[in-house]
Coordinates of C-alpha atoms in Angstrom, one line a residue:
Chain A
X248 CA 155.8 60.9 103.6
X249 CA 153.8 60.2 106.8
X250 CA 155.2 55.6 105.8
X251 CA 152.9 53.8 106.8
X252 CA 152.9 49.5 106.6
X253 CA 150.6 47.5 105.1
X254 CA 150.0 44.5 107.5
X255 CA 148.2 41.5 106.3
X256 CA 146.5 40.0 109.0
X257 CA 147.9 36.6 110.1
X258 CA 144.3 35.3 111.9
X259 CA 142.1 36.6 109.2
X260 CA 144.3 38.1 106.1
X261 CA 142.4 41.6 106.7
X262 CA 144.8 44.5 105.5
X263 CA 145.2 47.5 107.1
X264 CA 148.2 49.9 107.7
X265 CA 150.0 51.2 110.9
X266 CA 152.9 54.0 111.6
X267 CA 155.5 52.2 112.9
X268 CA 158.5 53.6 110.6
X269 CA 159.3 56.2 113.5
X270 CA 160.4 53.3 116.2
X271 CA 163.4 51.9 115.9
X272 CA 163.9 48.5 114.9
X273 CA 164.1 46.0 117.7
X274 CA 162.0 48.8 119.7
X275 CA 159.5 48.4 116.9
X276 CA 159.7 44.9 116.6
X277 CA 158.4 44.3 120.7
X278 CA 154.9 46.6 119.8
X279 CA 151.9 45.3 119.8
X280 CA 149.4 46.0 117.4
X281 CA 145.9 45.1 116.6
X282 CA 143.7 43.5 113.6
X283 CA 140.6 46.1 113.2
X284 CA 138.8 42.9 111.7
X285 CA 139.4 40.2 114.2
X286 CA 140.9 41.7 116.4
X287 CA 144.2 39.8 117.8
X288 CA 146.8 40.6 118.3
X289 CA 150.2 40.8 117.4
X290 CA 154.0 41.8 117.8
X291 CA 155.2 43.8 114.8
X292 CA 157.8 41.5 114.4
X293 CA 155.6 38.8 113.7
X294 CA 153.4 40.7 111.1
X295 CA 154.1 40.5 107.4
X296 CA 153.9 43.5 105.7
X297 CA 151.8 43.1 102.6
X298 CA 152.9 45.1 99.3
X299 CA 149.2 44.3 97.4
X300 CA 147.6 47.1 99.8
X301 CA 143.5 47.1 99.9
X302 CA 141.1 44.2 101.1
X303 CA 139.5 43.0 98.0
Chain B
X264 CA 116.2 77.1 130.4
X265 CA 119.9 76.7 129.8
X266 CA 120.6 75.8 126.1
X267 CA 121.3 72.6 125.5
X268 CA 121.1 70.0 122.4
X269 CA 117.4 69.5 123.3
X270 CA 117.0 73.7 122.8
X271 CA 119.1 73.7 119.4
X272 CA 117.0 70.7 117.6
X273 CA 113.7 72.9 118.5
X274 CA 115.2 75.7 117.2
X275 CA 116.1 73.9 113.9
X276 CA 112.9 72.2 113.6
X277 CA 110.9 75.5 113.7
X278 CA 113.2 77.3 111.2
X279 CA 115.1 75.0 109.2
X280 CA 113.1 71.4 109.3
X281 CA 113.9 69.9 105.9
X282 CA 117.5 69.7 106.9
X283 CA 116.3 67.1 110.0
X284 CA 115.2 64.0 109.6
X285 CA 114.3 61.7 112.2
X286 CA 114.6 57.9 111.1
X287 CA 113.0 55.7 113.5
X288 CA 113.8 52.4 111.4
X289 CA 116.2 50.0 113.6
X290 CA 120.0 50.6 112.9
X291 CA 123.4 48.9 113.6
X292 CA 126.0 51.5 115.1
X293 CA 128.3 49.8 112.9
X294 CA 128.9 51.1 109.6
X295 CA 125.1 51.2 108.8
X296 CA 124.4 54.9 109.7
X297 CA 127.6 56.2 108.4
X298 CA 126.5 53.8 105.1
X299 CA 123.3 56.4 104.9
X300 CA 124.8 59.0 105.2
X301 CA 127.5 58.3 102.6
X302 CA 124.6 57.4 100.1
X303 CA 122.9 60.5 100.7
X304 CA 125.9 62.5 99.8
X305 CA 126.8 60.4 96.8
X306 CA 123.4 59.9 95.3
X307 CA 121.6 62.8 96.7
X308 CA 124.3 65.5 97.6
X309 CA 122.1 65.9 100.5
X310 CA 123.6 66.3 104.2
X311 CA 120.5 66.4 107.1
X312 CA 121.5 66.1 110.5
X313 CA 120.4 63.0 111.0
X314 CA 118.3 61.8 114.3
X315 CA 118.1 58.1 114.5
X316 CA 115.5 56.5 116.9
X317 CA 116.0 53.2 117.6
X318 CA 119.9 52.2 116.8
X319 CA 122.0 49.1 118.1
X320 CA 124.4 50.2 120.9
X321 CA 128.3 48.1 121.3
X322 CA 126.1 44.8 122.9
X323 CA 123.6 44.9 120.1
X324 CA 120.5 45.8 122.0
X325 CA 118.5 48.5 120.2
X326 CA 116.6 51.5 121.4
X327 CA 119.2 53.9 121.6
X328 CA 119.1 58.0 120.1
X329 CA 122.0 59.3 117.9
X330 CA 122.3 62.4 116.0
X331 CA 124.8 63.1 113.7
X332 CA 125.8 64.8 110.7
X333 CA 125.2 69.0 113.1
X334 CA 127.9 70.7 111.2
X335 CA 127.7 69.2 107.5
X336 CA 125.5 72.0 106.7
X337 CA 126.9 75.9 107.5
X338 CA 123.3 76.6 107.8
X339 CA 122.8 74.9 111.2
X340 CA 126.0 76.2 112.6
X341 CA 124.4 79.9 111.8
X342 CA 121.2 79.3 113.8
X343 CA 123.8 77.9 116.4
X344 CA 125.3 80.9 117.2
X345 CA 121.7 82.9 116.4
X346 CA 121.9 84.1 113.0
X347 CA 119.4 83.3 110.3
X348 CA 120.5 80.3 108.0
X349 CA 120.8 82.6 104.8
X350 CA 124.1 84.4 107.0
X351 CA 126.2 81.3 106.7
X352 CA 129.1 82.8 104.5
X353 CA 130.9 85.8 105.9
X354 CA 128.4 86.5 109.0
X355 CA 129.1 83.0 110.0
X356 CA 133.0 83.3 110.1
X357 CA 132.8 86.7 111.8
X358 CA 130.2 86.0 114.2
X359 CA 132.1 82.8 115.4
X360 CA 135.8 84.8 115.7
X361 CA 133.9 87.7 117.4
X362 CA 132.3 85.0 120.1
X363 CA 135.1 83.3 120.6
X364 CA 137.4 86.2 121.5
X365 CA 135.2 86.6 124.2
X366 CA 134.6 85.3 127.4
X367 CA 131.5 84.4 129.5
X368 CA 132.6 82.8 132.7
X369 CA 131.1 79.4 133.7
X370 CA 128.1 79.1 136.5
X371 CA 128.2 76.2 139.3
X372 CA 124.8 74.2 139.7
X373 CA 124.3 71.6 142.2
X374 CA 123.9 67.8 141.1
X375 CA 120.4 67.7 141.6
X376 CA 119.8 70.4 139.4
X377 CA 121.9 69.0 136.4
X378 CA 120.2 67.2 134.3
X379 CA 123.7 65.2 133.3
X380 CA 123.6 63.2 136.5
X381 CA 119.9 61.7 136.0
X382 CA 121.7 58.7 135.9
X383 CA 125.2 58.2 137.4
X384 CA 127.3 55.1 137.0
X385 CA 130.5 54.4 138.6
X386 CA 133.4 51.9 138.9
X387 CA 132.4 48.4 138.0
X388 CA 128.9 50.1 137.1
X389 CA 130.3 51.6 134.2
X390 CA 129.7 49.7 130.4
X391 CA 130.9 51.3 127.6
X392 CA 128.9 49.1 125.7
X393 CA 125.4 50.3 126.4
X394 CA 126.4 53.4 124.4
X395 CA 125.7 53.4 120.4
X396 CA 129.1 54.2 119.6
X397 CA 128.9 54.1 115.8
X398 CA 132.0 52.6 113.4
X399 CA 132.8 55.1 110.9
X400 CA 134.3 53.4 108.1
X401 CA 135.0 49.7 107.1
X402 CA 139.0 49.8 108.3
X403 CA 138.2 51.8 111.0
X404 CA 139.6 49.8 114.4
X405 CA 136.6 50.1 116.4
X406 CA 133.8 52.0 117.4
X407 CA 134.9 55.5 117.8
X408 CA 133.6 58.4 120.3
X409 CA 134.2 61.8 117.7
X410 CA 133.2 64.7 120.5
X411 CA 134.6 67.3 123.0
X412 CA 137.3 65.9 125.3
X413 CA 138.6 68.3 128.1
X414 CA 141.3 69.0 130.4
X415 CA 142.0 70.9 133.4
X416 CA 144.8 73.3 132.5
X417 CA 147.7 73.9 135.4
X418 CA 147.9 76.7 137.3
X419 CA 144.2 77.7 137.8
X420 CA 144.3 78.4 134.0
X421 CA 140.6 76.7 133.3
X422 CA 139.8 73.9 131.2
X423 CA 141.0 73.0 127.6
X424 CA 138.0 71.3 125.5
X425 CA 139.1 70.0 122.1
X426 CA 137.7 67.6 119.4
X427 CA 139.6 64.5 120.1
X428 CA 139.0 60.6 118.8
X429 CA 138.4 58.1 121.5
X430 CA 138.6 54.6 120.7
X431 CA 136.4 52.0 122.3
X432 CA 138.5 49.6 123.4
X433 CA 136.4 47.8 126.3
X434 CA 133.9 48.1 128.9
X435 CA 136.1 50.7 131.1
X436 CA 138.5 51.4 128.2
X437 CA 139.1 53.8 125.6
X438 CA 142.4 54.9 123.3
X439 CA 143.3 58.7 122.4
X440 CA 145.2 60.4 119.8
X441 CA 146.3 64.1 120.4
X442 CA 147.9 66.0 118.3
X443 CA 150.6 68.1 119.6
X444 CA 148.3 70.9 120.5
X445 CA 147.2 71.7 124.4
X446 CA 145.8 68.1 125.6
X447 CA 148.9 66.7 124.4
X448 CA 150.9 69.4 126.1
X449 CA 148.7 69.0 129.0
X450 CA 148.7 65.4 129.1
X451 CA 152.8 65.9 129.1
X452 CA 153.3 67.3 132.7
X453 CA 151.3 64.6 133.7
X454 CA 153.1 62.2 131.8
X455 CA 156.5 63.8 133.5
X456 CA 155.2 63.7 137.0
X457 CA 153.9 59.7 136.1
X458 CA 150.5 61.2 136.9
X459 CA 147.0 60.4 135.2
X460 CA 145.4 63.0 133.4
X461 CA 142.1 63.3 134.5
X462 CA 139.8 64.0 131.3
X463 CA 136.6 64.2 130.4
X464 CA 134.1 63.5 127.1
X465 CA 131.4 65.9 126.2
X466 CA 129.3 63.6 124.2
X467 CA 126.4 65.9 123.3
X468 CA 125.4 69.5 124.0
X469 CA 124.3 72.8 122.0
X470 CA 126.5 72.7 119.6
X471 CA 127.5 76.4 119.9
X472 CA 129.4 74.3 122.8
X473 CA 131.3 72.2 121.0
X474 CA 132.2 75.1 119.0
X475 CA 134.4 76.4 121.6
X476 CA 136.1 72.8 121.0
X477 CA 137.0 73.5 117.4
X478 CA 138.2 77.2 118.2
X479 CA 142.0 77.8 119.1
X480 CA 141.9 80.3 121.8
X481 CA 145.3 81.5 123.9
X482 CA 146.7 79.1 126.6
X483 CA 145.7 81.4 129.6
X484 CA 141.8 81.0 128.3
X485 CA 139.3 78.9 130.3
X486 CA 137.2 77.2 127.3
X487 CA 134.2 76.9 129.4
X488 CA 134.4 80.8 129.4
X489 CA 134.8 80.7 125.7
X490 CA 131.6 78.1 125.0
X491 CA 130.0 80.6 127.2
X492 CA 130.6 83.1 124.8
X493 CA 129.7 81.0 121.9
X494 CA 126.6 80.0 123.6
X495 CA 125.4 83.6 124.8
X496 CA 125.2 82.8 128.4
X497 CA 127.3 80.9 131.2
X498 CA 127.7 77.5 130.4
X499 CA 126.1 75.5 134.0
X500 CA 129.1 73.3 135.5
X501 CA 128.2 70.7 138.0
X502 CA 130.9 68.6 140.4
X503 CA 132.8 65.7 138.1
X504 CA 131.7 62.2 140.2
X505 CA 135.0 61.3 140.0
X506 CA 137.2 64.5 141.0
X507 CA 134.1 66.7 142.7
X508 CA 134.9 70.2 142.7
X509 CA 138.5 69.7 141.4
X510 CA 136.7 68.5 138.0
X511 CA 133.6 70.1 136.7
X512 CA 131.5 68.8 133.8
X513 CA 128.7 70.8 131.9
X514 CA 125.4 70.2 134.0
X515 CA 123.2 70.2 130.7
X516 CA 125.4 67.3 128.6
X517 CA 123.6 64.3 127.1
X518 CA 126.1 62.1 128.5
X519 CA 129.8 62.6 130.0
X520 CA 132.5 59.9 130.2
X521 CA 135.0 60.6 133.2
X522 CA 138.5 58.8 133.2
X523 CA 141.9 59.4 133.4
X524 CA 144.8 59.3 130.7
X525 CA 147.4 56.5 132.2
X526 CA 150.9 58.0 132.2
X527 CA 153.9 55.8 130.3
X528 CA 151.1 53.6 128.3
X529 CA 150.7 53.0 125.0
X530 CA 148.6 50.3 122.9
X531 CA 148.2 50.7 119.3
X532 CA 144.7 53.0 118.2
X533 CA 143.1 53.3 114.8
X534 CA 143.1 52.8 112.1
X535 CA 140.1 55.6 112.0
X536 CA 139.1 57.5 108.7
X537 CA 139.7 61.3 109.7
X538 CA 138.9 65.0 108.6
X539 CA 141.3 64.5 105.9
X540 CA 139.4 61.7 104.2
X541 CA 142.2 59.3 105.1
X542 CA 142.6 56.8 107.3
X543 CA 144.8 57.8 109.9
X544 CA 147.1 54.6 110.9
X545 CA 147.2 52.7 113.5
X546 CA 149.8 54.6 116.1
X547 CA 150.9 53.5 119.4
X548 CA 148.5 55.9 121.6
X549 CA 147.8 56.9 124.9
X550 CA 145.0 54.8 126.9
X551 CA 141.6 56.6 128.6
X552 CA 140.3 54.4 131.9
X553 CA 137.0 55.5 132.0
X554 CA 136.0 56.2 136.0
X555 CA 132.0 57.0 135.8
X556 CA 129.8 57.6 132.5
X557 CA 126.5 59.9 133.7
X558 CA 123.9 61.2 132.1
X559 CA 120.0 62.3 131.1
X560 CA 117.8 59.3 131.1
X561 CA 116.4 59.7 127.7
X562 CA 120.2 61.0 126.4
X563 CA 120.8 61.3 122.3
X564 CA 124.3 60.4 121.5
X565 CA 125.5 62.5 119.6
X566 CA 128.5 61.8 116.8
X567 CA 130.3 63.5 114.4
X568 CA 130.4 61.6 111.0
X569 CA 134.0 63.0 110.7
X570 CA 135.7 62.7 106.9
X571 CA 133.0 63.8 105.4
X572 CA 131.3 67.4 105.6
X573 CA 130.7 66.9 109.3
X574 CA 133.8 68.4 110.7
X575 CA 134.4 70.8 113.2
X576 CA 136.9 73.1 111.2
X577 CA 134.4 76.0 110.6
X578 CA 136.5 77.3 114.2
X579 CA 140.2 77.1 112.2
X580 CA 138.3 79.6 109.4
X581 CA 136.9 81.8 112.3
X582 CA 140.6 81.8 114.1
X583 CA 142.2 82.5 110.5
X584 CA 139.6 85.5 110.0
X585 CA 141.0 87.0 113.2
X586 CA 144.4 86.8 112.9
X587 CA 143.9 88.2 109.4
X588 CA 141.8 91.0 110.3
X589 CA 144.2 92.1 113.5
X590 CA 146.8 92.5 110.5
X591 CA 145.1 94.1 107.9
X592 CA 143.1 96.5 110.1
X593 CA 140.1 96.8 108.2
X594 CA 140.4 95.7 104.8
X595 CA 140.0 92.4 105.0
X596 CA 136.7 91.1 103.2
X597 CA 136.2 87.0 103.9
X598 CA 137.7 84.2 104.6
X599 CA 136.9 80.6 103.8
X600 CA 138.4 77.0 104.1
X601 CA 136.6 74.8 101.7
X602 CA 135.8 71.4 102.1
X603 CA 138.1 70.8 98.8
X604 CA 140.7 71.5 101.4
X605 CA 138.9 69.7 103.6
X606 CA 138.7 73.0 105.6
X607 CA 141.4 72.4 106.9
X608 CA 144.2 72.9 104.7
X609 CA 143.2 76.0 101.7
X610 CA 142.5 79.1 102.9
X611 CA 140.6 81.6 100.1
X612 CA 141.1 85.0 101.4
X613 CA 139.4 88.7 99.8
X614 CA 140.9 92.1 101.0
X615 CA 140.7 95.4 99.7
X616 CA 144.3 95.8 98.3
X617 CA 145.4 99.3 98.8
X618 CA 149.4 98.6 98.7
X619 CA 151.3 95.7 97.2
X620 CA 152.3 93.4 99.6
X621 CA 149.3 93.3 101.3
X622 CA 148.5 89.6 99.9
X623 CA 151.7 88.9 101.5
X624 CA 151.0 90.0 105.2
X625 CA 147.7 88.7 104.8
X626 CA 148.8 85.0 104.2
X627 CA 151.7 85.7 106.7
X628 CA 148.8 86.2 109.1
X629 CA 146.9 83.3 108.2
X630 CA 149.8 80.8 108.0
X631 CA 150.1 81.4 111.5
X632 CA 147.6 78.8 112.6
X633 CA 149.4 76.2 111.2
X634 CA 148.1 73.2 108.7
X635 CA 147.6 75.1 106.0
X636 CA 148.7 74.1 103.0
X637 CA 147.2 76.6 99.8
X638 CA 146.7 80.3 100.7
X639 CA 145.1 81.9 97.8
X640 CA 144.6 86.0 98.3
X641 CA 141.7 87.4 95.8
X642 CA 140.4 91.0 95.4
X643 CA 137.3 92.1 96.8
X644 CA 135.1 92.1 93.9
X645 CA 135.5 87.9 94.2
X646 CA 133.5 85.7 96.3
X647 CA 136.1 83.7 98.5
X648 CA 132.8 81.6 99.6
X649 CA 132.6 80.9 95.8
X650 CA 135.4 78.3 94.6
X651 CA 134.9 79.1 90.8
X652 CA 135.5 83.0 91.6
X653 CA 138.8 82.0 93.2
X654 CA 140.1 79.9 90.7
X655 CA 138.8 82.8 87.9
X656 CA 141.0 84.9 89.8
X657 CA 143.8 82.6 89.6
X658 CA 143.3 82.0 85.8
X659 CA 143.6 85.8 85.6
X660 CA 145.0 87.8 87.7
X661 CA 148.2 85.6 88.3
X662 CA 151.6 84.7 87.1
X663 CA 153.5 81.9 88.9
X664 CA 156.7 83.3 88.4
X665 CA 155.8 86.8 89.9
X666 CA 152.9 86.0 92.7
X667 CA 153.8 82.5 94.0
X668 CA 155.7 81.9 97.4
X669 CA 156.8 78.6 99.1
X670 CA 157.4 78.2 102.8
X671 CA 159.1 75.4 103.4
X672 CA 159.4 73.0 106.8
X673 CA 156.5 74.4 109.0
X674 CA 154.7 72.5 111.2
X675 CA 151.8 69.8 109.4
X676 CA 149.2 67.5 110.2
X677 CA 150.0 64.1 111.4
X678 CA 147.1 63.4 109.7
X679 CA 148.2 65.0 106.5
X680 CA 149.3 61.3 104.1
X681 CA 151.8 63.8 102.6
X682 CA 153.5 65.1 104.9
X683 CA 156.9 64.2 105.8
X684 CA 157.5 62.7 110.0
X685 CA 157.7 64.4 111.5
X686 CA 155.1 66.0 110.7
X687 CA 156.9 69.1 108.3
X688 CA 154.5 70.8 105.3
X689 CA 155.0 73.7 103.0
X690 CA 152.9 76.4 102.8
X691 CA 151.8 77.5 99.1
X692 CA 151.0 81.3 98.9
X693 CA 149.3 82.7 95.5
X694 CA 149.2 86.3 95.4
X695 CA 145.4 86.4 92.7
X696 CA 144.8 90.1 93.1
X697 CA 145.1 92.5 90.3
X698 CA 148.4 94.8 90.5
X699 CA 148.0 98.7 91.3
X700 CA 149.5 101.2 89.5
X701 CA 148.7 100.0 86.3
X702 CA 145.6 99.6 84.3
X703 CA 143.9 96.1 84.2
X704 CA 141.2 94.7 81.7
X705 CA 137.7 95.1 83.2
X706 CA 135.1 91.8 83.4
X707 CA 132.8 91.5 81.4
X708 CA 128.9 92.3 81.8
X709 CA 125.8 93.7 81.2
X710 CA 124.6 97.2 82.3
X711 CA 124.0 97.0 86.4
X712 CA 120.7 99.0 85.5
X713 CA 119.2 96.4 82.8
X714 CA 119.7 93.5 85.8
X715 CA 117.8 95.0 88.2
X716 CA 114.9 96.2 85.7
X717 CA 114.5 93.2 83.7
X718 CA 113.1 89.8 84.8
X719 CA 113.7 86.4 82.9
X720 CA 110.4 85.1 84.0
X721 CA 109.2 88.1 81.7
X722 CA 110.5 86.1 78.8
X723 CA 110.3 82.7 80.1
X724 CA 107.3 81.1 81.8
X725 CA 108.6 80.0 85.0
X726 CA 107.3 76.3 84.7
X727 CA 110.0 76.1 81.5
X728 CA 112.7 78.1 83.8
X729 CA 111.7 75.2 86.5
X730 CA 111.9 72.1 83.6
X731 CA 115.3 73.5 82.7
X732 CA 118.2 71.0 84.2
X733 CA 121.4 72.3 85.2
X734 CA 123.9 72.5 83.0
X735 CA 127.1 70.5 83.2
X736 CA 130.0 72.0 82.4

């Protein structure tokens, strides 16, 4: 599958996913990447990735 | 007159006006129109182009013009290309493959004449936020341009125009995402050399224009020459404010957005709910520094509500068609990509069968363009346009263990949440035509003569035919 993360939001707990699987992992770790809600943000590294999926 | 947008909505107001509504309540660019146009599909099954009056740009200020919603309807892609709305099935699909395998070259205007450049703004001038760019959908990572990008192809090859989703990102700013088709190739030797890509956005025009975006002519093809073709007449091309002659933009846009594709840089784009009715993720994507925006002084943004009806694709089905028909020589009968497959990924396909195998070369053919997914081939006497004929043919004139192929590891869709990454699909091939050779069961009906003679409003008042609700079934 096209794996994609589920990111929870560290500012504002908005969920939304990224494709980050294909970089490897200390490569991956030094992206940045950006809340749609708030938009901060963030290194990968410092985002959680969230296993509940969907905003409620 | 050149045709332009302006030409197109006059036409559609004289012959098919119900399916254009002007709304002239204020509007937020974000979410709001793409909320009323979800509710009219969902409660209404009803898809208008839609011209809003008065809608909230990036800053907030209203007053701004966007259409949206062109292409939801077949109907208004006909009387695009100059057929009457009723020839939206097969006339469409050939009309569009015969146009775009043709060429009228482009024109050059001066500035003055081009009604693009009423107003120019440039450098430090330039603020993405005065446009309405409208957010889609509620994960979507910002507002989002959905229209014609183009390139300048190497060697004196012409221009590349191609539906592309541009990000707003800030006032000078926008993101990208290619797919690996001919901006991303082009956008490659750039990349190699470290050079920018110069590239510019075609946000409104007839959209027999953008047609020539959504068509998939041969690399040694200028697209101006195709939407030329598509258009019936040369398309007018006026000095880019950014490149001069080096660069030329359409003279009779709405608005264009110049800037260049930085080599080596990526920031993350998206999320941004696509033609497949997904979100595509967020990736790390190229970045657009926009040089100049110009365009009319009264200019309608125009958007495509993209994941819905409103795609582009109808030029995949018209590209499928030819490739089909340059293999079958003659026998082939329709070809249609439903919106089930989001016109993108099934392809329904009628020939006269005269040898078996046929079914076979045709979906050979058809696989060639790539993406899709379920090729279904069908006999002649079945509707391809008509979803319930093709599945009837399926229920009966096929046996998965005789008239079923699989090809495996062919190029997908990065947008595609099945595929595998890279992007790798499988094509499904279903052979529905009836065998030769051997007798088949007939359908069932009534005597051809009897239809014709008899009329049900001879039996049943027409006010009871009219109270009658559809069945569900």
């Amino acid at each position: 599958m096209v794996q994609v993360s589920w990111i929870l939001c560290p500012q504002c707990s908005f969920k939304f996913y990224v494709e980050a699987s294909h970089l490897a992992g200390e490569q991956r770790d030094k992206t940045k990447w950006f809340c749609p809600s708030c938009k901060k943000t963030f290194y990968y590294g410092d985002l959680k990735e969230d296993k509940g999926k969907k905003n409620a | 007159m050149a045709r332009d947008l302006r030409d197109y909505l006059n036409l559609l107001e004289q012959k098919l006006q119900t399916q254009l509504l002007q709304i002239d309540k204020p509007i937020d660019a974000k979410f709001e129109v793409t909320t009323v146009l979800t509710l009219l599909e969902e409660q209404y099954d009803r898809y208008p182009a839609l011209l809003l009056t008065n809608v909230r740009n990036v800053k907030g200020d209203l007053g701004q013009r966007v259409l949206t919603n062109m292409t939801a309807d077949r109907r208004l892609i006909a009387l695009a290309v100059d057929l009457e709305p009723e020839q939206w099935r097969q006339e469409l699909t050939t009309t569009i493959a015969r146009l775009a395998s043709q060429r009228i070259e482009p024109v050059l205007v001066d500035a003055s004449t081009a009604p693009v450049k009423e107003a120019v703004r440039k450098g430090q001038e330039v603020d993405l936020q005065d446009l309405p760019i409208l957010t889609h959908h509620e994960m979507d990572g910002n507002p989002y341009c959905t229209l014609i990008n183009v390139v300048k192809k190497p060697d004196g090859l012409g221009y590349n125009l191609a539906y592309h989703r541009n990000m707003y990102k800030d006032q000078r700013k926008l993101g990208i995402h290619m797919a690996p088709f001919h901006t991303f190739a082009i956008h490659h030797e750039h990349e190699q050399r470290n050079e920018p890509t110069p590239l510019v956005i075609v946000h409104g025009h007839h959209p027999a224009f953008n047609l020539a975006g959504a068509s998939m002519s041969p690399w040694p093809c200028d697209e101006y020459a195709v939407a030329g073709a598509l258009l019936g007449e040369p398309v007018r091309l006026t000095p880019s404010e950014t490149w001069g002659d080096a660069f030329m933009v359409p003279a009779d846009a709405e608005i264009v957005i110049e800037g260049q594709i930085l080599p080596r840089v990526r920031e993350p784009e998206g999320p941004f709910g696509e033609w497949t009715g997904y979100y595509g993720p967020q990736r790390q994507n190229p970045v657009v520094e926009v040089k100049a925006v110009t365009h009319r002084r009264d200019y309608i943004w125009v958007d495509t509500n993209i994941g819905h009806l409103d795609a582009p694709n109808i030029g995949w089905e018209a590209e499928v068609y030819r490739r089909v028909d340059d293999t079958l020589q003659g026998t082939l009968r329709g070809v249609y990509c439903p919106y089930s497959g989001r016109e993108g990924f099934h392809a329904y396909i009628a020939i006269k069968k005269l040898a078996e195998g046929m079914p076979a070369i045709a979906a050979c053919a058809a696989q060639t363009i790539g993406f899709l997914k379920l090729i279904i081939v069908v006999d002649e006497d079945i509707d391809p346009y008509n979803e319930k004929e093709v599945l009837f043919a399926l229920a009966t004139r096929f046996q998965a263990d005789q008239d079923l192929n699989i090809l495996k590891n062919v190029r997908g869709s990065v947008l595609d949440p099945s595929s595998l990454y890279p992007p790798s699909s499988a094509t499904l091939f279903l052979d529905a035509t009836k065998p030769l050779g051997r007798p088949y069961m007939e359908r069932v009906g009534v005597p051809k003569e009897l239809k014709q003679r008899i009329s049900v409003e001879d039996f049943v008042p027409s006010e009871v035919l009219d109270a009658i609700k559809p069945a569900r079934y």
